């Protein structure tokens, strides 16, 4: 299935590369939100199990992927701006579902806190409301590397930490991608790291109390940086929240191995599908 691609002007400020996958049998559209340093290509495995059920929309942030050639990069993008872009894309594509990965969870939650009327459910993958010791160590190591554009070392840092459970081939792709980013992309990540390290753990997630739709939080059992235990901190912030742990999976979840991919597919479809279809699926889904 080919995507319809377009460059959309958002809020008369940003030009956003979008990919729209149309399923004529689908009644709902899901919008996927990238993690940091990634592009729409990062959702290649996720697309495989979403396309049979939904229309799917992917996009690149203004500083990344297919968007970066169409924007000026004079200053870093704030998380609140990312949330505003997301809200505009929800309206444009009439999306009723959201899914975010890793850093994409922050703008996703900030957008959901504004209660966009179209959104019915959302999935937040590999994100937690606190910076634990492993994540803090990873971010502090990154401060120096990003500040000095140490490309290969940055790629190794990501692969050795967040990507430690990725297959070797994926690690090679990851290294090639991360070590060949533009300087403004490293500056954006440095900005994100500094802001997170200077903030208290819950300052970005306090608005979550305004979220009233069902949210599913998914984390990998082996993920030291955004752990399942830390993710359950959202239970105090999001009244209508559910939690799933993928067995034998790390931060990158469905990219790591076939069993993780199958678990992710089961959990997402059971949660996102309309109630009548979800009930039919429950008998096929295992608890992890």
Rosetta silent file (secondary structure, phi, psi, omega in degrees, C-alpha in Angstrom):
SEQUENCE: XXXXXXXXXXXXXXXXXXXXXXXXXXXXXXXXXXXXXXXXXXXXXXXXXXXXXXXXXXXXXXXXXXXXXXXXXXXXXXXXXXXXXXXXXXXXXXXXXXXXXXXXXXXXXXXXXXXXXXXXXXXXXXXXXXXXXXXXXXXXXXXXXXXXXXXXXXXXXXXXXXXXXXXXXXXXXXXXXXXXXXXXXXXXXXXXXXXXXXXXXXXXXXXXXXXXXXXXXXXXXXXXXXXXXXXXXXXXXXXXXXXXXXXXXXXXXXXXXXXXXXXXXXXXXXXXXXXXXXXXXXXXXXXX
SCORE:     score description
SCORE:     0.000 S_00000001
   1 L     0.000  124.933 -178.536    0.000    0.000    0.000 S_00000001
   2 L   -89.595  148.333  178.026    1.494    3.321   -1.079 S_00000001
   3 L   -90.235  146.154  168.274    1.272    6.475    0.979 S_00000001
   4 E   -88.435  117.989 -177.398   -0.078    9.761   -0.284 S_00000001
   5 E  -102.435  149.327  179.568    2.598   12.273    0.681 S_00000001
   6 E  -157.503  154.823  171.347    2.138   16.006    1.142 S_00000001
   7 E  -105.837  115.893 -177.600    3.792   19.047    2.703 S_00000001
   8 E  -105.898  136.079  174.663    1.291   20.815    4.933 S_00000001
   9 E   -88.159  124.510 -175.396    1.708   24.339    6.264 S_00000001
  10 E  -113.624  125.720  175.325    0.836   24.398    9.954 S_00000001
  11 L    54.624   30.085  178.737   -0.043   27.562   11.876 S_00000001
  12 L    54.739   26.882 -176.713    1.542   29.683    9.097 S_00000001
  13 L  -136.219  -44.101 -174.912    4.917   28.738   10.531 S_00000001
  14 E  -114.077  145.017  173.759    5.909   25.120    9.973 S_00000001
  15 E  -111.765  122.645 -169.042    5.856   22.950    6.864 S_00000001
  16 E  -116.982  125.618  173.330    5.272   19.313    7.732 S_00000001
  17 E   -75.865  125.729 -179.784    5.950   16.231    5.614 S_00000001
  18 E  -125.299  152.353  175.101    3.030   13.821    5.969 S_00000001
  19 E  -129.893  120.416 -177.884    2.302   10.304    4.729 S_00000001
  20 E  -114.111  118.849  177.297   -1.306    9.168    4.553 S_00000001
  21 E  -102.237  115.090 -174.920   -2.098    5.472    4.081 S_00000001
  22 L   -96.334  128.933  174.491   -5.707    5.029    3.012 S_00000001
  23 L  -116.084  109.269 -175.313   -7.656    1.864    3.801 S_00000001
  24 L   -61.130  -19.884 -179.528  -11.050    1.941    2.042 S_00000001
  25 L   -91.027   -6.303 -174.120  -12.484   -0.479    4.603 S_00000001
  26 L   -84.267  144.842  176.208  -11.376    1.578    7.628 S_00000001
  27 L  -107.149   -6.536 -178.290  -13.707    3.755    9.675 S_00000001
  28 L  -133.542  154.236  177.375  -10.960    5.350   11.817 S_00000001
  29 E  -118.787  131.972  177.792   -7.661    7.139   11.281 S_00000001
  30 E  -111.367  135.329 -179.866   -4.682    6.755   13.597 S_00000001
  31 E  -108.798  126.859 -176.089   -1.914    9.362   13.767 S_00000001
  32 E  -104.993  137.069 -174.401    1.562    8.181   14.802 S_00000001
  33 E  -115.210  120.260 -176.651    4.056   10.438   16.644 S_00000001
  34 L   -67.117  158.840  167.093    7.810    9.814   16.251 S_00000001
  35 L   -83.757  179.099 -179.343   10.442    9.639   18.926 S_00000001
  36 L   -69.211  151.595  178.499   13.474   11.954   18.931 S_00000001
  37 L    64.373    4.724 -175.730   16.081   11.688   16.149 S_00000001
  38 L  -112.171  168.930  178.088   13.686    9.500   14.136 S_00000001
  39 L  -127.124 -174.662  179.948   11.560    9.859   11.020 S_00000001
  40 H   -58.029  -25.036 -179.195    8.455    8.185    9.627 S_00000001
  41 H   -62.044  -22.435 -178.149   10.641    5.192    8.698 S_00000001
  42 H   -65.762  -18.682 -178.452   10.807    4.257   12.389 S_00000001
  43 H   -97.854   18.195 -177.527    7.197    3.038   12.222 S_00000001
  44 H   -57.739  -42.246 -179.789    7.809    0.529    9.409 S_00000001
  45 H   -71.564  -37.180 -178.963    7.120   -2.477   11.667 S_00000001
  46 H   -66.580  -38.404  179.707    4.088   -0.846   13.293 S_00000001
  47 H   -55.951  -35.197 -173.622    2.525   -0.057    9.912 S_00000001
  48 H   -59.452  -32.906 -178.936    2.389   -3.751    9.068 S_00000001
  49 H  -104.380   -6.417  177.099   -0.302   -4.490   11.645 S_00000001
  50 H   -92.004  -30.849 -172.194   -2.161   -1.170   11.591 S_00000001
  51 L   -65.124  -26.431 -179.927   -2.780   -0.882    7.853 S_00000001
  52 L   -73.373  -12.718 -173.562   -5.229   -3.781    7.745 S_00000001
  53 L  -121.573  -32.974 -171.899   -7.579   -2.017   10.181 S_00000001
  54 L  -127.449  161.085  156.335   -7.059    1.765   10.044 S_00000001
  55 E   -74.021  141.681 -175.708   -6.137    4.696    7.876 S_00000001
  56 E  -126.952  134.721  177.396   -2.656    5.624    9.091 S_00000001
  57 E  -119.578  129.354  172.898   -0.924    9.030    9.158 S_00000001
  58 E  -118.014  155.376  175.795    2.804    9.524    9.732 S_00000001
  59 E  -155.068  159.152  175.707    4.691   12.819    9.838 S_00000001
  60 L  -107.901  140.116  174.338    8.116   14.295   10.446 S_00000001
  61 L   -61.369  159.032 -175.506    8.791   17.121   12.866 S_00000001
  62 L   -54.997  -27.926 -175.738    9.895   20.387   11.168 S_00000001
  63 L   -91.564    0.058 -168.933   13.566   19.686   11.924 S_00000001
  64 L  -130.808  162.404  169.173   13.636   16.079   10.694 S_00000001
  65 H    50.100 -132.064 -177.495   13.198   13.736    7.742 S_00000001
  66 H   -72.795   -9.442 -179.157   11.056   14.954    4.864 S_00000001
  67 H   -89.013  -29.241 -165.062   10.149   18.173    6.673 S_00000001
  68 H   -65.281  -29.466  179.518   13.570   19.666    7.356 S_00000001
  69 H   -69.661  -15.475 -174.516   14.274   20.913    3.808 S_00000001
  70 H  -102.571    4.365 -175.925   11.101   23.021    3.966 S_00000001
  71 L  -130.939  153.924  170.595   11.791   24.830    7.241 S_00000001
  72 L   -86.333  149.333 -174.653   14.285   27.251    8.698 S_00000001
  73 L  -124.421   59.043 -176.347   16.145   25.978   11.728 S_00000001
  74 L   -84.000  -22.237  178.678   17.065   29.131   13.579 S_00000001
  75 L  -151.807  153.993 -178.495   15.938   27.939   16.985 S_00000001
  76 L   -64.126  156.135  179.234   14.938   24.646   18.643 S_00000001
  77 L   -88.499  126.618  177.661   11.337   23.500   18.634 S_00000001
  78 L   -75.980  152.681  178.117    9.555   23.652   21.996 S_00000001
  79 H   -60.330  -34.777  179.138    7.453   20.677   23.164 S_00000001
  80 H   -66.182  -33.816  175.700    4.427   22.965   23.260 S_00000001
  81 H   -68.510  -39.488  176.833    4.983   23.775   19.564 S_00000001
  82 H   -60.103  -40.199  178.266    5.166   20.050   18.800 S_00000001
  83 H   -65.331  -39.239  179.070    1.830   19.631   20.581 S_00000001
  84 H   -65.078  -40.187  175.850    0.303   22.480   18.560 S_00000001
  85 H   -60.948  -44.653 -179.548    1.469   20.843   15.310 S_00000001
  86 H   -60.773  -43.940  179.371   -0.060   17.567   16.445 S_00000001
  87 H   -61.630  -38.835  178.471   -3.410   19.210   17.238 S_00000001
  88 H   -66.781  -39.455  179.346   -3.488   20.771   13.760 S_00000001
  89 H   -68.042  -35.675  175.779   -2.725   17.423   12.114 S_00000001
  90 H   -57.710  -46.147 -179.841   -5.503   15.757   14.123 S_00000001
  91 H   -65.760  -46.036 -176.065   -7.961   18.272   12.691 S_00000001
  92 H   -60.830  -45.066 -176.225   -6.609   18.066    9.152 S_00000001
  93 H   -94.312    0.375 -178.650   -6.763   14.271    8.947 S_00000001
  94 L    52.540   46.621 -179.208   -9.804   13.914   11.223 S_00000001
  95 L   -75.350  140.169  176.302   -7.882   11.389   13.315 S_00000001
  96 L  -111.750   -6.141 -178.935   -9.707    9.654   16.154 S_00000001
  97 E  -134.263  148.536  176.983   -6.723    7.663   17.484 S_00000001
  98 E  -129.507  148.534  169.411   -3.155    8.528   18.481 S_00000001
  99 E  -143.430  131.632  178.395   -0.039    6.497   19.106 S_00000001
 100 E  -121.899  157.651  175.893    3.329    7.880   20.213 S_00000001
 101 E  -127.261  132.642  172.509    6.747    6.351   20.712 S_00000001
 102 L    53.194 -125.368 -176.857    9.409    7.407   23.247 S_00000001
 103 L   -56.423  -26.623  177.879    9.987   11.217   23.219 S_00000001
 104 H   -60.794  -16.442  177.897    6.857   11.564   21.066 S_00000001
 105 H   -64.671  -30.295 -177.778    4.895   10.775   24.216 S_00000001
 106 H   -67.959  -56.356  176.830    5.522   14.256   25.594 S_00000001
 107 H   -61.917  -30.610  178.254    3.893   16.330   22.806 S_00000001
 108 H   -63.269  -47.440  179.706    1.210   13.666   22.558 S_00000001
 109 H   -66.744  -39.124  178.108    0.268   14.031   26.227 S_00000001
 110 H   -63.331  -37.566  177.353    0.461   17.834   26.060 S_00000001
 111 H   -69.243  -44.073 -178.882   -1.920   17.765   23.086 S_00000001
 112 H   -64.233  -30.509  178.978   -4.305   15.307   24.747 S_00000001
 113 L   -63.590  -18.601  176.749   -4.426   17.501   27.859 S_00000001
 114 L   -88.830    4.100  175.348   -6.190   20.069   25.674 S_00000001
 115 L    53.240   58.496  176.021   -8.933   17.497   25.056 S_00000001
 116 L   -59.028  125.565 -170.582   -9.107   17.513   21.252 S_00000001
 117 L   -64.924  -22.525 -177.353  -12.724   16.486   20.594 S_00000001
 118 L   -77.118  -27.243 -171.481  -11.938   14.078   17.755 S_00000001
 119 L   -79.218  128.900 -178.356   -9.587   11.805   19.722 S_00000001
 120 L  -104.305  -35.952 -178.765  -11.198    8.751   21.333 S_00000001
 121 E  -149.371  158.501  176.737   -8.185    6.681   22.476 S_00000001
 122 E  -148.321  151.281  177.130   -4.391    6.926   22.550 S_00000001
 123 E  -119.157  129.125  178.667   -1.384    4.649   23.043 S_00000001
 124 E  -115.305  110.740 -175.184    1.814    5.917   24.687 S_00000001
 125 E  -106.733  136.162  174.787    4.740    3.553   24.068 S_00000001
 126 L    54.456   52.235  178.020    8.136    3.572   25.830 S_00000001
 127 L  -146.930  143.356  179.301    7.544    6.727   27.870 S_00000001
 128 L  -135.892  163.519 -178.534    7.335    7.353   31.612 S_00000001
 129 L   -85.663    3.091 -179.262    6.541   10.342   33.850 S_00000001
 130 L  -137.731  155.642  175.103    9.901   10.290   35.625 S_00000001
 131 L   -96.974  107.384 -179.188   13.604   10.313   34.794 S_00000001
 132 L   -84.156 -179.075 -174.831   15.102    7.295   36.511 S_00000001
 133 H   -62.471  -41.389 -179.106   18.788    6.713   37.219 S_00000001
 134 H   -65.485  -42.209  179.335   19.468    4.849   33.958 S_00000001
 135 H   -68.558  -40.277  179.606   17.794    7.539   31.850 S_00000001
 136 H   -62.930  -41.424  178.024   19.506   10.352   33.731 S_00000001
 137 H   -62.835  -42.741  178.405   22.911    8.728   33.171 S_00000001
 138 H   -61.263  -45.268 -179.166   22.128    8.296   29.451 S_00000001
 139 H   -67.451  -39.284 -179.785   21.049   11.937   29.092 S_00000001
 140 H   -67.586  -36.459  173.795   24.045   13.271   30.997 S_00000001
 141 H   -63.333  -36.758 -178.576   26.406   11.310   28.758 S_00000001
 142 H   -69.017  -25.975 -177.575   24.581   12.780   25.792 S_00000001
 143 H   -53.125  -53.717 -177.907   25.074   16.384   26.930 S_00000001
 144 H   -66.720  -43.559 -175.154   28.752   16.504   25.981 S_00000001
 145 H   -64.868  -44.799  179.805   28.386   14.385   22.826 S_00000001
 146 H   -69.005  -37.793 -179.504   25.527   16.411   21.356 S_00000001
 147 H   -62.966  -28.197 -177.844   27.159   19.718   22.286 S_00000001
 148 L  -108.448   10.774  178.436   30.249   18.703   20.290 S_00000001
 149 L    50.621   44.398  179.456   28.447   16.908   17.423 S_00000001
 150 L   -83.585   82.435 -164.856   30.358   13.689   18.101 S_00000001
 151 H   -55.442  -55.916 -177.179   28.348   11.821   15.540 S_00000001
 152 H   -64.145  -38.916  179.485   29.615    8.267   15.810 S_00000001
 153 H   -67.580  -34.791  175.779   29.745    8.399   19.603 S_00000001
 154 H   -62.664  -46.358  179.617   26.161    9.685   19.722 S_00000001
 155 H   -61.785  -41.370  177.900   25.033    6.766   17.575 S_00000001
 156 H   -65.047  -39.217  178.661   26.921    4.321   19.778 S_00000001
 157 H   -59.944  -45.090  179.608   25.399    5.871   22.898 S_00000001
 158 H   -64.281  -47.903 -178.329   21.874    5.370   21.544 S_00000001
 159 H   -64.572  -37.210 -177.382   22.550    1.805   20.392 S_00000001
 160 H   -76.314  -18.848 -178.098   24.294    0.805   23.633 S_00000001
 161 L  -110.846  -85.359 -178.511   21.499    2.176   25.809 S_00000001
 162 L   -60.909  -35.259 -174.893   18.007    2.552   24.318 S_00000001
 163 L   -97.569   18.144 -173.094   18.859    0.228   21.433 S_00000001
 164 L   -62.409  -22.785 -179.126   20.709   -2.467   23.349 S_00000001
 165 L  -102.068    7.608  177.286   18.095   -5.130   22.466 S_00000001
 166 L   -72.236  148.933  172.096   17.824   -4.268   18.765 S_00000001
 167 L   -61.841  157.174 -176.985   18.963   -6.854   16.198 S_00000001
 168 H   -56.730  -42.461 -179.171   22.407   -6.212   14.732 S_00000001
 169 H   -61.695  -42.618  179.055   21.018   -5.127   11.348 S_00000001
 170 H   -66.145  -35.772  177.039   18.752   -2.535   12.960 S_00000001
 171 H   -63.487  -37.101  177.845   21.671   -1.251   15.021 S_00000001
 172 H   -64.747  -46.249  177.022   23.628   -0.709   11.806 S_00000001
 173 H   -59.723  -43.234 -179.254   20.738    1.247   10.259 S_00000001
 174 H   -60.868  -45.679 -178.804   20.372    3.204   13.492 S_00000001
 175 H   -63.171  -44.637 -179.377   24.072    4.063   13.578 S_00000001
 176 H   -62.682  -43.677 -179.532   24.100    5.190    9.960 S_00000001
 177 H   -64.555  -51.379 -173.936   21.007    7.359   10.447 S_00000001
 178 H   -69.044  -35.166 -177.642   22.060    9.001   13.711 S_00000001
 179 L   -78.791   -3.595 -179.507   25.671    9.625   12.705 S_00000001
 180 L  -120.427   22.605  177.574   24.565   11.453    9.536 S_00000001
 181 L   -75.526  161.961  175.716   22.065   13.930   10.960 S_00000001
 182 L   -77.980  160.295 -176.860   22.355   17.675   10.365 S_00000001
 183 H   -60.137  -35.946 -178.614   23.825   19.923   13.039 S_00000001
 184 H   -67.332  -24.252  177.598   20.458   21.492   13.832 S_00000001
 185 H   -72.899  -38.487  173.832   19.085   18.026   14.668 S_00000001
 186 H   -65.646  -38.225  178.416   21.816   17.496   17.248 S_00000001
 187 H   -63.996  -36.246  178.078   21.087   20.997   18.566 S_00000001
 188 H   -65.412  -43.996  179.609   17.415   20.066   18.913 S_00000001
 189 H   -66.611  -38.481  176.839   18.233   16.954   20.909 S_00000001
 190 H   -61.359  -41.495  177.036   20.663   18.900   23.095 S_00000001
 191 H   -60.224  -45.373  179.524   17.883   21.414   23.771 S_00000001
 192 H   -61.117  -45.843 -177.967   15.500   18.592   24.728 S_00000001
 193 H   -61.666  -47.953 -178.815   18.046   16.976   27.061 S_00000001
 194 H   -60.133  -41.281 -177.713   18.878   20.210   28.849 S_00000001
 195 H   -66.425  -41.662 -179.549   15.231   21.033   29.354 S_00000001
 196 H   -66.621  -44.337 -177.034   14.416   17.603   30.747 S_00000001
 197 H   -67.410  -28.536 -179.831   17.418   17.486   33.100 S_00000001
 198 H   -84.701  -14.104 -175.488   16.637   20.939   34.505 S_00000001
 199 L   -91.208  158.465  170.103   12.956   20.162   35.060 S_00000001
 200 L   -76.138  159.733 -171.835   11.321   18.312   37.920 S_00000001
 201 L   -54.267  -37.569 -170.014   10.080   14.856   37.031 S_00000001
 202 L  -104.435    4.752 -172.113    6.412   15.711   36.724 S_00000001
 203 L   -62.912  -33.139 -179.512    6.462   19.258   35.318 S_00000001
 204 L   -83.259  -20.261 -171.929    5.628   18.109   31.776 S_00000001
 205 L  -106.162   -3.670  176.235    3.070   15.541   32.798 S_00000001
 206 H   -56.202  -37.812  177.648    0.975   17.443   35.334 S_00000001
 207 H   -60.630  -13.167 -179.592   -1.442   18.473   32.524 S_00000001
 208 H   -57.820  -24.380  179.628   -2.203   14.737   32.137 S_00000001
 209 H   -61.925  -18.220  178.633   -4.852   15.139   34.839 S_00000001
 210 H   -83.488   -9.319 -175.946   -6.951   16.881   32.172 S_00000001
 211 L   -80.006  124.932 -176.297   -6.969   13.801   29.925 S_00000001
 212 L  -117.619    3.088  177.632  -10.304   12.020   30.065 S_00000001
 213 L   -93.060  163.573  176.152  -10.047    9.485   27.222 S_00000001
 214 E   -66.095  131.615  175.914   -8.720    5.908   27.619 S_00000001
 215 E  -121.356  137.120  174.861   -4.909    5.718   27.426 S_00000001
 216 E  -112.587  123.099  176.683   -2.827    2.582   27.023 S_00000001
 217 E  -103.358  125.412 -178.731    0.790    2.709   28.219 S_00000001
 218 E  -122.111  128.434  179.113    3.078    0.039   26.745 S_00000001
 219 E  -138.087  152.981  179.062    6.651   -0.578   27.905 S_00000001
 220 E   -82.864  139.926 -179.413    9.199   -3.324   27.381 S_00000001
 221 L   -56.411  -35.030 -174.657   10.022   -5.651   30.256 S_00000001
 222 L   -95.262    3.604 -177.000   13.770   -5.186   29.645 S_00000001
 223 L   -77.428  108.837 -179.948   13.660   -1.414   29.158 S_00000001
 224 L   -79.540  -22.579 -171.361   15.816    0.128   31.903 S_00000001
 225 L   -90.628  -38.837  172.450   15.306    3.701   30.726 S_00000001
 226 L  -126.946   77.679 -168.800   11.507    3.882   30.439 S_00000001
 227 L   -78.449  156.168  175.636   10.594    0.926   32.597 S_00000001
 228 H   -57.664  -38.177  179.721    7.138   -0.602   33.145 S_00000001
 229 H   -63.312  -41.643  178.630    7.386    0.200   36.864 S_00000001
 230 H   -68.656  -36.650 -179.453    8.055    3.866   36.124 S_00000001
 231 H   -60.920  -30.402 -179.021    5.259    4.000   33.550 S_00000001
 232 H   -68.370   -6.711  170.336    2.756    3.061   36.242 S_00000001
 233 H   -63.087  -20.280  176.801    3.345    6.494   37.696 S_00000001
 234 H   -69.375  -17.673 -179.474    0.835    7.615   35.087 S_00000001
 235 H   -60.735  -30.733  179.011   -1.887    5.820   37.065 S_00000001
 236 H   -82.307  -12.534 -175.371   -1.916    8.777   39.458 S_00000001
 237 L  -107.338  -32.005 -176.818   -2.048   11.271   36.604 S_00000001
 238 L  -116.916  109.107 -174.994   -4.407    9.743   34.042 S_00000001
 239 L   -57.910  -40.053 -174.361   -7.710    8.520   35.497 S_00000001
 240 L  -106.307   68.202 -174.951   -8.573    6.239   32.571 S_00000001
 241 E  -119.438  147.508  175.142   -5.266    4.460   32.055 S_00000001
 242 E  -127.474  157.052 -176.010   -4.227    0.898   31.280 S_00000001
 243 E  -134.489  136.520  175.746   -0.752   -0.656   31.334 S_00000001
 244 E  -132.764  144.994  176.627    0.855   -3.462   29.343 S_00000001
 245 E  -119.820  126.899  178.008    4.346   -4.924   29.516 S_00000001
 246 E   -87.844  120.940 -177.911    5.887   -6.679   26.527 S_00000001
 247 L   -64.082  138.675  174.053    7.811   -9.759   27.640 S_00000001
 248 L    56.269   33.180  178.888   11.490   -9.951   26.713 S_00000001
 249 L  -125.205  148.911  177.728   11.372   -6.570   24.951 S_00000001
 250 L  -102.772 -145.911 -173.026   13.394   -3.396   25.467 S_00000001
 251 L   -68.278  -33.731 -173.159   12.828    0.237   24.519 S_00000001
 252 L   -91.585    5.185  166.512   12.201   -0.343   20.801 S_00000001
 253 H    48.712 -112.228 -170.144    9.416   -2.886   21.337 S_00000001
 254 H   -69.734   -5.637  176.574    8.093   -4.248   18.017 S_00000001
 255 H   -85.797  -10.346 -166.831   11.397   -3.578   16.214 S_00000001
 256 L   -88.976  -38.960  177.220   13.348   -6.006   18.390 S_00000001
 257 L  -166.527  167.780 -172.266   12.036   -9.486   17.540 S_00000001
 258 H   -61.828  -40.790 -178.080    9.036  -11.337   16.148 S_00000001
 259 H   -64.560  -39.274  177.183    7.505  -12.222   19.518 S_00000001
 260 H   -65.714  -39.878  177.527    7.582   -8.583   20.631 S_00000001
 261 H   -59.806  -44.236 -178.996    6.020   -7.582   17.298 S_00000001
 262 H   -67.455  -41.165  177.336    3.204  -10.103   17.816 S_00000001
 263 H   -61.378  -44.383 -179.031    2.595   -8.980   21.414 S_00000001
 264 H   -62.046  -45.419  179.148    2.486   -5.355   20.329 S_00000001
 265 H   -58.763  -47.326 -179.481    0.041   -6.114   17.523 S_00000001
 266 H   -60.093  -48.640 -175.643   -2.293   -8.009   19.855 S_00000001
 267 H   -65.420  -43.886 -178.501   -2.259   -5.349   22.550 S_00000001
 268 H   -65.867  -47.676 -177.030   -2.761   -2.403   20.209 S_00000001
 269 H   -66.852  -37.528  177.953   -5.554   -3.913   18.162 S_00000001
 270 H   -63.291  -36.656 -178.640   -7.405   -5.157   21.240 S_00000001
 271 H   -79.429  -41.253 -170.750   -7.270   -1.679   22.762 S_00000001
 272 H   -85.685  -28.805 -176.706   -7.894    0.432   19.653 S_00000001
 273 L   -65.911  153.419  174.387  -10.542   -1.556   17.821 S_00000001
 274 L   -54.951  155.934 -171.064  -14.220   -0.749   18.408 S_00000001
 275 H   -53.831  -42.483 -176.527  -15.730   -2.641   21.347 S_00000001
 276 H   -65.177  -40.044  178.038  -17.493   -5.324   19.314 S_00000001
 277 H   -72.231  -36.308  179.925  -14.317   -6.240   17.418 S_00000001
 278 H   -63.931  -38.125  178.923  -12.185   -6.039   20.557 S_00000001
 279 H   -61.981  -36.934  178.800  -14.437   -8.525   22.331 S_00000001
 280 H   -67.688  -30.855 -177.601  -13.875  -11.006   19.508 S_00000001
 281 H   -77.710  -27.651 -169.945  -10.111  -10.531   19.862 S_00000001
 282 H   -56.389  -34.815  179.950   -9.877  -10.999   23.621 S_00000001
 283 L   -68.281  -17.480 -178.182  -10.054  -14.741   23.384 S_00000001
 284 L   -96.702   -8.454 -170.779   -6.992  -14.695   21.082 S_00000001
 285 L  -101.962  133.548  177.964   -4.873  -12.375   23.228 S_00000001
 286 L   -91.891  156.865  175.799   -2.531  -13.564   25.946 S_00000001
 287 L   -94.422  128.197 -176.014   -1.709  -11.576   29.056 S_00000001
 288 L  -109.229    0.000    0.000    1.940  -10.596   29.254 S_00000001
